[in-house]
Amino acid sequence: MTDPAETALVHARVTGEWLRGDVVQALVVATELDREVYRVRGLDEDGHPAGRVEKALDALFSESAGEYVAVRGDHPACAAVGLYQALSTEHTWLVVTSHRVAVLRLRDLAKGTAAEDALAAAKEEKSFGGVLRGLGKIVSASAAEFARSVRRPPLSERPDDAVLECPFELPRPALARVEKWKQPLVPQFRGGPRWLQVHFTDGSWARVKTDEAGQTALTGSAE
């Protein structure tokens, strides 16, 4: 799922910048599912604040209806929502230490600035024509950024462009357990992705994608 050299870079940054005396028990590549559905009271299926209708429908969902659900919880501020939303970008890892559970990511300083600037400018536009021009700039900037990213060396070869960030962190006691999970009807193959279901003590859980090494590190078994 990721460049081993990039994981080595994360290990080095974790030791030098983030660990603060903790002992790493597991550091695994992790991302959101390919198609996520939230079942969280107060949020719609896309994880956005829900209106009255969506809240009423949420109350009807049974536990058995959640076999393809990515996030389940009783409140938008539950731990599973924080974990899952922190995994919504590239270059993310789930780390469990002696005192913390967290999501770490490497942010690429050379990526996305033009598109982000265009998006911010579009949000400031008041006229319809201005909005259209802003959207055009976003599309153009995104296309240019994609072309640059194809030519850009891997982040592991540009360590000066990498910044270690921690978008999610809780004390270790907030983590209840981590279980294997398999997408129904989706075969697993050697070297392919694996999935985990991460449970928290507030009753919420999130399903995340990892690899064989990640599944083994957090559950003790790859199968």
Coordinates of C-alpha atoms in Angstrom, one line a residue:
M1 CA 0.0 0.0 0.0
T2 CA 2.9 2.3 0.5
D3 CA 6.6 2.8 -0.2
P4 CA 8.6 0.9 2.5
A5 CA 11.1 3.8 2.4
E6 CA 8.3 6.2 3.2
T7 CA 7.3 4.0 6.3
A8 CA 11.0 4.1 7.3
L9 CA 10.9 7.9 7.0
V10 CA 7.8 8.0 9.3
H11 CA 9.6 5.7 11.8
A12 CA 12.5 8.1 11.9
R13 CA 10.3 11.2 12.3
V14 CA 8.2 9.5 15.0
T15 CA 11.3 8.7 17.0
G16 CA 12.8 12.1 16.7
E17 CA 9.7 14.4 16.7
W18 CA 6.6 12.7 18.2
L19 CA 7.3 9.8 20.5
R20 CA 8.1 11.8 23.7
G21 CA 9.2 8.7 25.7
D22 CA 6.4 6.4 24.6
V23 CA 7.1 2.9 23.2
V24 CA 5.8 2.1 19.8
Q25 CA 3.7 -1.1 19.8
A26 CA 2.4 -0.9 16.3
L27 CA 2.9 1.6 13.4
V28 CA 1.0 0.5 10.3
V29 CA -0.1 2.1 7.0
A30 CA -3.8 2.8 7.1
T31 CA -6.4 4.5 4.9
E32 CA -10.1 4.9 4.7
L33 CA -12.2 2.4 2.8
D34 CA -12.7 2.7 -1.0
R35 CA -16.4 3.6 -0.4
E36 CA -17.3 4.7 3.1
V37 CA -20.7 5.0 4.7
Y38 CA -21.2 6.6 8.1
R39 CA -23.8 5.3 10.5
V40 CA -23.4 8.0 13.2
R41 CA -26.3 9.8 14.9
G42 CA -26.2 13.4 13.8
L43 CA -24.3 12.7 10.6
D44 CA -25.4 11.7 7.1
E45 CA -24.0 8.8 5.2
D46 CA -21.1 11.0 4.0
G47 CA -20.2 12.1 7.4
H48 CA -21.7 15.6 7.2
P49 CA -24.1 17.1 9.8
A50 CA -27.6 15.7 9.3
G51 CA -31.0 17.4 9.3
R52 CA -34.1 16.1 11.0
V53 CA -35.0 13.6 8.3
E54 CA -31.5 12.1 8.3
K55 CA -31.6 11.9 12.1
A56 CA -35.0 10.1 12.0
L57 CA -33.6 7.6 9.5
D58 CA -30.5 7.1 11.6
A59 CA -32.7 6.0 14.5
L60 CA -34.0 3.1 12.4
F61 CA -30.6 1.6 11.5
S62 CA -30.0 -1.8 13.1
E63 CA -26.6 -3.2 13.9
S64 CA -27.1 -5.9 11.2
A65 CA -27.4 -3.3 8.6
G66 CA -23.8 -2.1 9.2
E67 CA -21.8 -4.9 7.5
Y68 CA -20.5 -2.4 4.8
V69 CA -20.4 0.6 7.2
A70 CA -17.1 2.3 7.7
V71 CA -18.0 4.3 10.9
R72 CA -20.5 3.7 13.6
G73 CA -21.1 5.8 16.7
D74 CA -23.7 7.6 18.8
H75 CA -22.3 11.1 18.4
P76 CA -20.4 13.2 15.8
A77 CA -17.6 13.7 18.3
C78 CA -17.1 10.0 18.9
A79 CA -13.6 8.6 18.6
A80 CA -14.3 6.5 15.5
V81 CA -15.3 9.7 13.5
G82 CA -12.1 11.4 14.5
L83 CA -10.0 8.4 13.5
Y84 CA -11.7 7.9 10.2
Q85 CA -11.7 11.5 9.1
A86 CA -8.0 11.7 10.0
L87 CA -7.4 8.9 7.5
S88 CA -9.0 10.8 4.6
T89 CA -5.8 12.0 3.1
E90 CA -2.7 10.4 1.6
H91 CA 0.4 9.2 3.5
T92 CA -1.4 8.1 6.7
W93 CA -0.4 5.6 9.4
L94 CA -2.2 4.3 12.5
V95 CA 0.1 4.1 15.5
V96 CA -0.4 2.5 18.9
T97 CA 2.1 3.3 21.7
S98 CA 2.3 2.5 25.3
H99 CA 0.2 5.6 26.1
R100 CA -1.5 6.8 22.9
V101 CA -3.4 5.8 19.9
A102 CA -3.1 8.2 17.0
V103 CA -3.1 8.8 13.2
L104 CA 0.1 10.3 11.8
R105 CA 0.5 11.6 8.3
L106 CA 3.3 13.0 6.1
R107 CA 2.1 16.2 4.5
D108 CA 3.8 16.9 1.2
L109 CA 4.8 20.6 1.3
A110 CA 5.2 20.6 -2.5
K111 CA 1.7 19.4 -3.3
G112 CA -1.7 21.1 -3.8
T113 CA -1.0 24.7 -2.9
A114 CA -2.2 26.1 -6.2
A115 CA -5.5 24.2 -6.1
E116 CA -6.0 25.2 -2.5
D117 CA -5.4 28.8 -3.2
A118 CA -7.9 28.7 -6.1
L119 CA -10.5 27.0 -3.9
A120 CA -10.1 29.7 -1.2
A121 CA -10.5 32.4 -3.8
A122 CA -13.6 30.8 -5.3
K123 CA -15.2 30.7 -1.8
E124 CA -14.8 34.5 -1.6
E125 CA -16.6 35.2 -4.9
K126 CA -20.1 36.7 -4.5
S127 CA -21.2 36.8 -8.2
F128 CA -22.3 33.8 -10.3
G129 CA -19.7 34.7 -12.9
G130 CA -17.0 35.0 -10.4
V131 CA -17.9 31.5 -9.0
L132 CA -17.7 30.0 -12.5
R133 CA -14.3 31.6 -13.1
G134 CA -13.2 30.3 -9.7
L135 CA -14.3 26.8 -10.5
G136 CA -12.4 27.0 -13.8
K137 CA -9.2 28.0 -11.9
I138 CA -9.7 25.1 -9.5
V139 CA -10.0 22.6 -12.4
S140 CA -6.9 24.1 -14.1
A141 CA -4.8 24.2 -10.9
S142 CA -5.8 20.6 -10.1
A143 CA -4.9 19.4 -13.6
A144 CA -1.5 21.2 -13.3
E145 CA -0.9 19.7 -9.9
F146 CA -1.7 16.2 -11.1
A147 CA 0.8 16.6 -13.9
R148 CA 3.4 17.8 -11.5
S149 CA 2.7 14.9 -9.1
V150 CA 3.3 12.4 -11.8
R151 CA 6.7 13.7 -12.4
R152 CA 7.5 14.4 -8.7
P153 CA 9.8 11.8 -7.0
P154 CA 8.3 9.8 -4.1
L155 CA 8.1 11.6 -0.8
S156 CA 10.7 9.3 0.7
E157 CA 13.2 10.8 -1.8
R158 CA 12.3 14.3 -0.8
P159 CA 12.4 14.2 3.0
D160 CA 12.7 18.0 3.2
D161 CA 9.2 18.3 1.7
A162 CA 7.7 16.0 4.3
V163 CA 6.1 17.3 7.5
L164 CA 4.9 14.9 10.2
E165 CA 1.4 15.8 11.5
C166 CA -0.9 14.2 14.0
P167 CA -4.6 14.9 13.1
F168 CA -5.9 12.4 15.6
E169 CA -4.7 11.4 19.1
L170 CA -6.3 9.8 22.2
P171 CA -5.0 8.2 25.3
R172 CA -4.3 4.5 24.9
P173 CA -7.2 3.5 27.3
A174 CA -9.6 4.9 24.7
L175 CA -8.8 2.0 22.4
A176 CA -10.9 -1.1 23.3
R177 CA -9.6 -3.6 20.7
V178 CA -8.7 -4.1 17.1
E179 CA -10.2 -7.0 15.1
K180 CA -9.8 -8.4 11.6
W181 CA -12.6 -7.6 9.2
K182 CA -13.2 -8.9 5.7
Q183 CA -15.3 -7.2 3.0
P184 CA -18.1 -9.7 2.1
L185 CA -17.8 -11.3 -1.3
V186 CA -14.3 -9.7 -1.9
P187 CA -11.5 -12.3 -2.1
Q188 CA -8.2 -11.7 -0.4
F189 CA -5.0 -12.5 -2.1
R190 CA -1.3 -12.6 -1.0
G191 CA 0.1 -9.1 -1.0
G192 CA -3.3 -7.5 -1.3
P193 CA -5.1 -5.2 1.1
R194 CA -6.5 -6.2 4.5
W195 CA -9.1 -4.5 6.7
L196 CA -9.4 -3.8 10.4
Q197 CA -12.2 -2.9 12.7
V198 CA -11.0 -0.5 15.4
H199 CA -13.2 -0.4 18.5
F200 CA -13.1 2.4 21.1
T201 CA -14.4 2.4 24.7
D202 CA -17.1 5.0 23.9
G203 CA -18.8 2.2 21.9
S204 CA -17.9 3.6 18.4
W205 CA -15.9 1.8 15.8
A206 CA -14.3 2.4 12.4
R207 CA -13.1 0.1 9.6
V208 CA -9.9 0.9 7.9
K209 CA -7.8 -0.5 5.1
T210 CA -4.2 -1.7 5.8
D211 CA -1.9 -4.4 4.4
E212 CA -0.8 -7.8 5.6
A213 CA 1.9 -6.5 7.8
G214 CA -0.5 -4.0 9.4
Q215 CA -3.1 -6.6 10.1
T216 CA -0.5 -8.9 11.7
A217 CA 0.9 -6.1 13.8
L218 CA -2.5 -5.1 15.3
T219 CA -4.3 -8.5 15.5
G220 CA -1.5 -11.0 15.6
S221 CA -2.6 -12.8 12.4
A222 CA -2.7 -12.0 8.7
E223 CA -5.5 -14.3 8.0

